[in-house]
Tab-separated table of C-alpha atoms in Angstrom:
chain	number	residue	atom	x	y	z
A	1	MET	CA	20.736	26.743	30.858
A	2	ILE	CA	18.960	29.889	31.390
A	3	VAL	CA	18.312	30.856	34.949
A	4	GLU	CA	15.441	33.528	35.161
A	5	ASN	CA	15.136	34.085	38.977
A	6	SER	CA	11.665	35.229	38.323
A	7	THR	CA	8.992	35.897	40.982
A	8	GLU	CA	6.259	34.858	38.549
A	9	PRO	CA	4.098	32.835	38.096
A	10	GLY	CA	4.771	31.606	41.543
A	11	ARG	CA	3.560	34.544	43.530
A	12	THR	CA	0.390	35.004	41.507
A	13	LEU	CA	-0.364	31.135	41.998
A	14	ASP	CA	0.203	31.524	45.741
A	15	GLU	CA	-2.392	34.424	45.761
A	16	ILE	CA	-4.935	32.297	43.940
A	17	VAL	CA	-4.490	29.274	45.938
A	18	LYS	CA	-4.786	31.146	49.099
A	19	TRP	CA	-8.464	31.986	48.244
A	20	THR	CA	-9.448	28.379	47.359
A	21	PRO	CA	-10.534	25.592	49.558
A	22	TYR	CA	-7.791	23.422	48.028
A	23	PHE	CA	-5.076	24.787	50.415
A	24	TRP	CA	-2.941	21.779	49.914
A	25	LEU	CA	-2.327	22.914	46.372
A	26	ARG	CA	0.227	25.444	47.699
A	27	TYR	CA	2.716	22.580	48.056
A	28	LEU	CA	2.537	22.193	44.431
A	29	VAL	CA	3.016	25.822	43.499
A	30	PRO	CA	6.989	25.763	43.647
A	31	LEU	CA	6.902	22.822	41.161
A	32	VAL	CA	4.449	24.548	38.722
A	33	HIS	CA	6.453	27.769	39.001
A	34	GLU	CA	9.650	25.810	38.169
A	35	GLY	CA	7.914	23.972	35.332
A	36	ILE	CA	6.417	27.001	33.486
A	37	ASN	CA	9.638	28.918	33.737
A	38	GLN	CA	11.480	26.018	32.287
A	39	LEU	CA	9.146	25.717	29.485
A	40	VAL	CA	9.199	29.424	28.763
A	41	ALA	CA	12.942	29.304	28.626
A	42	LEU	CA	13.119	26.368	26.299
A	43	ASP	CA	12.916	28.455	23.227
A	44	ASP	CA	15.311	30.803	24.325
A	45	ARG	CA	17.763	28.147	25.487
A	46	ALA	CA	17.451	26.408	22.026
A	47	VAL	CA	18.138	29.590	20.128
A	48	ALA	CA	20.888	31.029	22.281
A	49	GLY	CA	22.759	27.792	22.685
A	50	ARG	CA	22.495	26.573	19.110
A	51	ASP	CA	26.048	26.945	18.457
A	52	LEU	CA	27.258	25.317	21.586
A	53	ASP	CA	27.113	21.582	20.718
A	54	ARG	CA	30.839	21.152	20.194
A	55	VAL	CA	31.953	23.277	23.241
A	56	SER	CA	33.458	21.256	26.098
A	57	PRO	CA	33.107	23.477	29.184
A	58	ARG	CA	35.734	21.364	31.151
A	59	SER	CA	38.093	21.676	28.502
A	60	VAL	CA	37.885	25.404	28.178
A	61	VAL	CA	38.250	25.871	31.864
A	62	GLY	CA	41.066	23.381	32.302
A	63	GLU	CA	43.102	24.683	29.304
A	64	THR	CA	42.698	28.255	30.582
A	65	LEU	CA	43.807	27.082	34.007
A	66	ALA	CA	46.803	25.222	32.690
A	67	ARG	CA	48.007	28.050	30.700
A	68	GLN	CA	47.819	30.368	33.608
A	69	LEU	CA	49.637	28.068	36.024
A	70	GLN	CA	52.204	27.415	33.331
A	71	ALA	CA	52.618	31.142	32.761
A	72	SER	CA	53.295	31.730	36.492
A	73	GLY	CA	56.471	29.872	36.364
A	74	GLN	CA	55.681	28.151	39.624
A	75	PHE	CA	55.122	24.683	38.250
A	76	GLY	CA	57.564	22.639	36.233
A	77	VAL	CA	55.179	21.296	33.595
A	78	VAL	CA	51.390	21.827	33.500
A	79	GLN	CA	49.493	19.701	30.962
A	80	ALA	CA	45.631	19.604	30.392
A	81	LEU	CA	44.267	16.172	29.838
A	82	PRO	CA	40.863	15.034	28.809
A	83	ARG	CA	40.879	12.036	31.157
A	84	GLU	CA	42.778	10.482	34.097
A	85	PRO	CA	46.323	9.647	32.985
A	86	ILE	CA	47.626	6.104	33.144
A	87	GLY	CA	51.007	4.299	32.899
A	88	GLU	CA	54.039	6.481	32.594
A	89	ASP	CA	51.870	9.747	32.462
A	90	ARG	CA	50.499	8.988	35.772
A	91	ARG	CA	53.878	8.086	37.314
A	92	ARG	CA	55.557	11.253	36.057
A	93	ALA	CA	52.943	13.623	37.812
A	94	ASP	CA	53.511	14.906	41.304
A	95	ALA	CA	49.914	16.238	41.576
A	96	PHE	CA	46.499	16.098	39.693
A	97	MET	CA	44.157	19.051	39.313
A	98	ARG	CA	40.702	17.848	38.737
A	99	VAL	CA	38.231	20.347	37.321
A	100	SER	CA	34.437	20.053	36.826
A	101	VAL	CA	31.756	22.294	35.645
A	102	SER	CA	28.618	21.866	37.495
A	103	ARG	CA	26.453	24.287	35.420
A	104	TRP	CA	26.845	27.113	32.923
A	105	GLY	CA	24.531	29.208	30.856
A	106	LEU	CA	22.775	32.640	31.164
A	107	MET	CA	21.516	34.124	34.250
A	108	ARG	CA	19.365	37.102	35.145
A	109	VAL	CA	21.657	39.446	37.148
A	110	ARG	CA	19.630	42.704	37.200
A	111	GLU	CA	16.092	43.622	37.409
A	112	GLY	CA	14.551	46.273	35.255
A	113	ASP	CA	12.852	46.668	31.977
A	114	PRO	CA	14.103	44.788	30.200
A	115	PRO	CA	16.034	42.626	32.888
A	116	LEU	CA	19.714	41.984	32.114
A	117	VAL	CA	21.450	38.619	31.929
A	118	SER	CA	24.924	37.526	32.043
A	119	ALA	CA	26.786	34.330	31.179
A	120	PHE	CA	27.696	32.316	34.341
A	121	THR	CA	29.245	29.135	35.306
A	122	ASP	CA	29.803	27.238	38.551
A	123	VAL	CA	33.020	25.275	38.735
A	124	ASN	CA	34.908	22.978	41.148
A	125	ALA	CA	38.523	22.148	41.424
A	126	GLN	CA	40.730	20.122	43.695
A	127	MET	CA	44.525	19.409	43.781
A	128	VAL	CA	45.372	15.849	44.927
A	129	MET	CA	48.891	14.614	45.426
A	130	ARG	CA	49.504	11.512	43.336
A	131	ASP	CA	51.589	9.468	45.828
A	132	THR	CA	49.223	9.882	48.933
A	133	GLY	CA	45.965	10.782	47.363
A	134	VAL	CA	45.654	13.743	49.712
A	135	VAL	CA	43.609	16.583	48.742
A	136	VAL	CA	45.846	19.563	49.379
A	137	TRP	CA	43.534	22.297	47.836
A	138	GLU	CA	39.991	22.461	46.601
A	139	ILE	CA	37.716	25.228	45.704
A	140	HIS	CA	34.063	25.980	44.426
A	141	GLU	CA	33.833	29.079	42.422
A	142	VAL	CA	30.684	30.872	40.936
A	143	VAL	CA	31.769	33.066	38.129
A	144	THR	CA	29.656	35.534	36.270
A	145	HIS	CA	30.657	37.435	33.072
A	146	PRO	CA	30.945	41.165	33.764
A	147	ASP	CA	28.911	42.115	30.727
A	148	ARG	CA	25.155	42.346	31.101
A	149	LEU	CA	22.744	42.384	28.249
A	150	PRO	CA	18.985	41.853	27.625
A	151	LEU	CA	18.183	38.219	27.042
A	152	LYS	CA	16.731	39.205	23.523
A	153	THR	CA	20.239	40.277	22.586
A	154	PHE	CA	21.526	36.829	23.170
A	155	THR	CA	18.694	35.083	21.360
A	156	SER	CA	18.868	37.391	18.375
A	157	GLN	CA	22.727	36.945	18.230
A	158	PRO	CA	23.563	33.265	19.073
A	159	GLU	CA	27.229	33.885	18.026
A	160	LEU	CA	27.357	36.517	20.893
A	161	ALA	CA	25.886	34.029	23.258
A	162	ARG	CA	28.531	31.622	22.306
A	163	THR	CA	31.248	34.233	22.687
A	164	MET	CA	30.052	35.278	26.103
A	165	LEU	CA	29.794	31.802	27.356
A	166	LEU	CA	33.182	30.838	26.134
A	167	GLU	CA	34.529	33.935	27.795
A	168	VAL	CA	32.901	33.153	31.125
A	169	LEU	CA	34.429	29.599	30.968
A	170	GLU	CA	37.834	31.169	30.382
A	171	ARG	CA	37.223	33.538	33.181
A	172	ALA	CA	36.521	30.535	35.424
A	173	GLY	CA	39.789	28.868	34.473
A	174	HIS	CA	41.495	32.156	35.216
A	175	ARG	CA	39.581	32.371	38.562
A	176	LEU	CA	40.758	28.973	39.640
A	177	GLY	CA	44.377	29.801	38.685
A	178	SER	CA	44.443	33.064	40.628
A	179	GLU	CA	42.912	31.483	43.698
A	180	LEU	CA	45.446	28.586	43.577
A	181	LEU	CA	48.254	30.862	43.085
A	182	TYR	CA	47.168	33.083	45.695
A	183	ALA	CA	46.803	30.272	48.220
A	184	ARG	CA	50.260	29.024	47.392
A	185	ARG	CA	51.631	32.552	47.922
A	186	SER	CA	49.925	32.864	51.180
A	187	GLY	CA	51.471	29.500	52.150
A	188	SER	CA	48.149	28.057	53.067
B	1	MET	CA	38.264	27.299	49.698
B	2	ILE	CA	40.149	24.594	51.676
B	3	ALA	CA	43.933	24.801	51.726
B	4	ARG	CA	45.579	22.177	53.912
B	5	ARG	CA	49.273	22.393	53.379
B	6	PRO	CA	51.695	24.240	51.180
B	7	VAL	CA	52.611	22.679	47.869
B	8	ALA	CA	56.257	22.773	46.810
B	9	PRO	CA	57.207	23.513	43.229
B	10	LEU	CA	55.971	20.452	41.404
B	11	ILE	CA	54.835	19.106	38.239
B	12	LEU	CA	51.188	19.512	37.818
B	13	TRP	CA	48.693	17.741	35.491
B	14	ALA	CA	45.349	19.167	34.997
B	15	ILE	CA	42.756	16.491	34.688
B	16	LEU	CA	39.580	17.454	33.132
B	17	ALA	CA	37.320	14.634	32.746
B	18	VAL	CA	37.154	13.121	36.094
B	19	LEU	CA	34.285	14.446	38.105
B	20	GLY	CA	31.661	14.860	35.570
B	21	ALA	CA	30.262	17.816	33.956
B	22	GLY	CA	28.650	18.237	35.286
B	23	GLY	CA	14.829	41.294	48.288
B	24	CYS	CA	15.791	43.702	49.866
B	25	SER	CA	17.739	43.707	53.062
B	26	ALA	CA	16.162	44.978	56.184
B	27	SER	CA	19.157	47.267	56.715
B	28	ALA	CA	20.413	49.603	54.173
B	29	VAL	CA	23.834	49.906	55.737
B	30	LEU	CA	26.266	47.048	54.714
B	31	ASP	CA	29.460	46.540	56.873
B	32	VAL	CA	31.717	45.768	53.885
B	33	GLY	CA	35.309	44.968	54.527
B	34	TYR	CA	38.206	43.069	53.468
B	35	PRO	CA	39.443	39.919	55.428
B	36	SER	CA	43.132	39.642	55.357
B	37	ALA	CA	45.819	37.013	56.132
B	38	THR	CA	49.447	37.835	56.781
B	39	ALA	CA	51.632	34.978	55.406
B	40	THR	CA	53.809	35.484	52.455
B	41	THR	CA	56.297	33.314	50.594
B	42	PRO	CA	60.006	34.079	50.930
B	43	SER	CA	60.363	34.269	47.159
B	44	MET	CA	57.797	37.087	46.837
B	45	ARG	CA	59.335	38.992	49.792
B	46	ALA	CA	62.703	38.699	48.334
B	47	ARG	CA	61.749	39.962	45.061
B	48	ALA	CA	59.759	43.084	46.477
B	49	GLN	CA	61.412	43.797	49.668
B	50	ALA	CA	63.614	46.818	48.454
B	51	ARG	CA	60.678	48.546	46.889
B	52	ARG	CA	58.905	51.303	48.572
B	53	VAL	CA	55.330	52.018	47.543
B	54	VAL	CA	53.304	55.114	48.146
B	55	ILE	CA	49.516	54.490	47.926
B	56	GLN	CA	47.976	57.840	46.842
B	57	PRO	CA	44.531	58.615	48.013
B	58	VAL	CA	41.977	56.379	46.416
B	59	ALA	CA	39.942	58.064	43.705
B	60	ASP	CA	36.161	57.367	43.745
B	61	GLN	CA	35.205	57.340	40.003
B	62	ARG	CA	31.853	55.713	40.384
B	63	MET	CA	28.981	57.167	38.384
B	64	ASP	CA	26.795	57.280	41.598
B	65	ARG	CA	28.949	57.737	44.722
B	66	THR	CA	25.846	58.032	47.009
B	67	ARG	CA	25.098	54.260	47.330
B	68	ILE	CA	26.321	50.827	46.572
B	69	GLY	CA	23.217	49.228	45.503
B	70	PRO	CA	19.460	49.681	44.296
B	71	ALA	CA	17.080	51.659	46.405
B	72	LEU	CA	15.177	49.418	48.781
B	73	LYS	CA	11.535	48.988	48.878
B	74	ASN	CA	11.372	51.391	51.950
B	75	GLY	CA	13.089	54.080	49.842
B	76	GLN	CA	16.405	53.682	51.663
B	77	ALA	CA	19.565	53.668	49.625
B	78	MET	CA	22.017	50.879	50.251
B	79	VAL	CA	25.217	52.311	51.552
B	80	SER	CA	28.557	51.056	53.042
B	81	ARG	CA	29.151	51.777	56.726
B	82	ARG	CA	32.747	52.743	55.979
B	83	PRO	CA	33.930	54.825	53.046
B	84	LEU	CA	34.825	52.741	50.219
B	85	THR	CA	38.096	54.663	49.646
B	86	ASP	CA	39.159	53.428	53.064
B	87	ILE	CA	38.329	49.875	52.340
B	88	VAL	CA	40.206	49.699	49.110
B	89	ARG	CA	43.090	51.451	50.356
B	90	GLU	CA	43.408	49.074	53.384
B	91	ALA	CA	42.856	46.173	51.247
B	92	LEU	CA	45.677	47.251	48.754
B	93	ALA	CA	48.053	47.948	51.600
B	94	VAL	CA	47.439	44.642	52.977
B	95	GLU	CA	48.187	42.838	49.692
B	96	LEU	CA	51.213	44.912	48.904
B	97	THR	CA	52.629	44.380	52.260
B	98	LYS	CA	51.994	40.607	51.974
B	99	ALA	CA	53.889	40.543	48.730
B	100	GLY	CA	56.865	42.153	50.541
B	101	TYR	CA	56.573	45.755	49.469
B	102	SER	CA	57.285	48.515	51.946
B	103	VAL	CA	54.017	50.788	51.964
B	104	VAL	CA	55.406	54.223	52.853
B	105	ALA	CA	53.719	57.593	53.203
B	106	GLU	CA	56.149	59.535	50.916
B	107	ARG	CA	59.323	59.320	48.832
B	108	GLY	CA	58.432	55.820	47.434
B	109	ASP	CA	60.030	54.140	44.557
B	110	VAL	CA	56.812	53.907	42.929
B	111	GLU	CA	53.490	55.567	43.510
B	112	VAL	CA	50.081	53.842	43.002
B	113	THR	CA	46.814	55.584	42.602
B	114	PRO	CA	43.846	53.244	42.852
B	115	GLU	CA	40.616	54.223	41.380
B	116	ILE	CA	37.284	52.733	42.321
B	117	GLU	CA	35.304	52.469	38.996
B	118	GLU	CA	32.612	50.262	40.340
B	119	PHE	CA	31.461	48.908	43.707
B	120	TRP	CA	27.813	47.751	43.360
B	121	ILE	CA	25.420	45.040	44.552
B	122	ASP	CA	22.550	44.008	42.393
B	123	VAL	CA	19.451	42.393	44.009
B	124	VAL	CA	17.329	40.098	41.895
B	125	ASN	CA	14.179	38.864	43.576
B	126	GLY	CA	13.010	35.440	42.724
B	127	TYR	CA	10.012	33.435	43.712
B	128	LYS	CA	11.473	32.006	46.895
B	129	THR	CA	14.946	33.180	46.733
B	130	THR	CA	17.085	36.480	46.378
B	131	LEU	CA	20.205	36.643	44.123
B	132	TYR	CA	22.835	39.066	45.184
B	133	VAL	CA	25.273	40.030	42.526
B	134	GLY	CA	28.329	42.015	43.759
B	135	ARG	CA	30.576	43.656	41.359
B	136	VAL	CA	33.893	45.519	41.934
B	137	ALA	CA	36.122	47.213	39.431
B	138	ILE	CA	39.382	49.000	40.377
B	139	ALA	CA	42.042	50.576	38.253
B	140	LEU	CA	45.537	50.985	39.496
B	141	ALA	CA	47.727	53.734	37.887
B	142	VAL	CA	51.518	53.319	38.609
B	143	VAL	CA	53.819	56.150	38.582
B	144	ASP	CA	57.718	56.192	38.866
B	145	GLY	CA	58.289	57.712	42.283
B	146	VAL	CA	61.540	59.297	41.129
B	147	SER	CA	60.876	60.593	37.638
B	148	GLY	CA	57.125	60.901	37.949
B	149	ASN	CA	56.675	59.145	34.609
B	150	PRO	CA	53.618	57.020	34.312
B	151	VAL	CA	54.456	53.261	34.259
B	152	GLN	CA	51.290	51.483	33.716
B	153	ILE	CA	47.485	51.359	34.397
B	154	ARG	CA	46.146	47.852	35.382
B	155	ARG	CA	42.505	47.177	35.670
B	156	TYR	CA	40.697	44.476	37.594
B	157	VAL	CA	37.101	43.541	37.668
B	158	ALA	CA	35.200	40.793	39.545
B	159	THR	CA	31.676	39.597	40.198
B	160	SER	CA	30.361	37.365	42.886
B	161	ARG	CA	26.942	35.828	43.257
B	162	ARG	CA	25.046	34.691	46.488
B	163	GLU	CA	21.664	33.292	46.218
B	164	VAL	CA	19.724	32.827	49.437
B	165	ASP	CA	16.140	32.126	50.697
B	166	GLY	CA	14.399	35.392	51.346
B	167	ALA	CA	16.475	38.452	51.968
B	168	SER	CA	19.820	38.644	53.752
B	169	PRO	CA	22.034	41.673	54.419
B	170	SER	CA	24.844	39.348	55.200
B	171	ALA	CA	24.445	37.699	51.788
B	172	ALA	CA	24.649	41.087	50.063
B	173	ARG	CA	27.765	41.942	52.144
B	174	ASP	CA	29.379	38.650	51.451
B	175	ALA	CA	28.788	39.009	47.704
B	176	LEU	CA	30.572	42.345	47.768
B	177	GLU	CA	33.363	41.202	49.978
B	178	VAL	CA	34.069	38.204	47.781
B	179	ALA	CA	34.117	40.382	44.511
B	180	LEU	CA	36.542	42.719	46.276
B	181	ALA	CA	38.706	39.805	47.379
B	182	ARG	CA	38.728	38.273	43.880
B	183	VAL	CA	40.005	41.693	42.559
B	184	LEU	CA	42.714	41.794	45.157
B	185	HIS	CA	43.726	38.200	44.518
B	186	ASP	CA	43.819	38.878	40.769
B	187	LEU	CA	46.111	41.853	41.635
B	188	ALA	CA	48.341	39.920	43.828
B	189	THR	CA	48.848	37.090	41.267
B	190	ASP	CA	49.050	39.447	38.330
B	191	PRO	CA	52.488	38.612	36.724
B	192	ALA	CA	52.790	42.318	35.540
B	193	ILE	CA	52.651	43.682	39.006
B	194	PRO	CA	56.333	42.655	40.152
B	195	VAL	CA	57.403	44.049	36.918
B	196	THR	CA	55.381	47.255	37.164
B	197	LEU	CA	56.284	47.962	40.733
B	198	GLY	CA	59.833	46.740	40.326
B	199	PRO	CA	62.946	48.883	39.273
B	200	PRO	CA	62.917	50.649	35.950
B	201	SER	CA	65.567	48.230	34.622
B	202	ASP	CA	63.006	45.416	34.972
B	203	ARG	CA	60.435	47.116	32.909
B	204	PRO	CA	60.038	46.385	29.280
B	205	THR	CA	60.705	49.191	26.799
B	206	PHE	CA	58.493	49.724	23.762
């Protein structure tokens, strides 16, 4: 997805509606604003994201998280799985870490000419004890890639968009790992 | 973050496929800080308790040291109420102390020199909302306190987003504080830090 955070055309439509007798139209302006921006972004989204069909965001986040937790030495075995374990796999686990990616894409993060965009993702994670089902830790993290470039750069180089998006997913996995390790260290 | 109880060392399985894939502020002065906690785990304390760390004055290496965000519509520059060097120094001291190091004024086993490379809030005005993007980058140069030899330079960078209706100084401050906290959390959980701040015999030789 591409999040533009643009003021237009909403503000212009607001001004127009204000001077018409059809004042009730103002309730439709946010919908029109959103619709137009999504239509405008369609081409960019198709071009920038054309190499992303085979990317599983959850897998990238989860595998990075698993690697970081394993490398910390604070866990016996950390294994990333694509689904809920069953049978012996389930019985052997002390806890499950459930990861989801609620959205990911490109977002405008700086105004200017041209405005700059970054890869971003919003992720959730929770740790659940197997024997009790108690959630002992959970977190929602919004993660943004530190690099900022004009949108045109991403659309003209889809492979760059792919790289940045994969990197921000890896950063999200790392972010979750850091926060979990920090919470454990703090004894909370 | 919600953390309800400590988790003993355990076997952890990461499950990936369960939950579904899912303006400008009225004030130009932001009261940025670093919320701290106090608890540490015994293992971290035991590892670090014998090491004395001197925190050298924080170097402000930002390109623009006069402000922390874009100019407001009224022409005011967005600035921090407290000096960033003080905020960063205090935050670093909190984290090193929590990890079990003794932060001392002189004659330390190691000396760290923090450098603020970036501390900035971007403001993106939307149709009904305002997006604040905080960004903090800090470098940590570590020198052996006895020999004076450089040990290592570590760099940490983090961003944080807050999207709110209208304009909100508190959202801008939150975005910066979360970015700063992320930098410090990355530092606190960096496996290279105990080695870097530890005795020379623990350091890898190249």
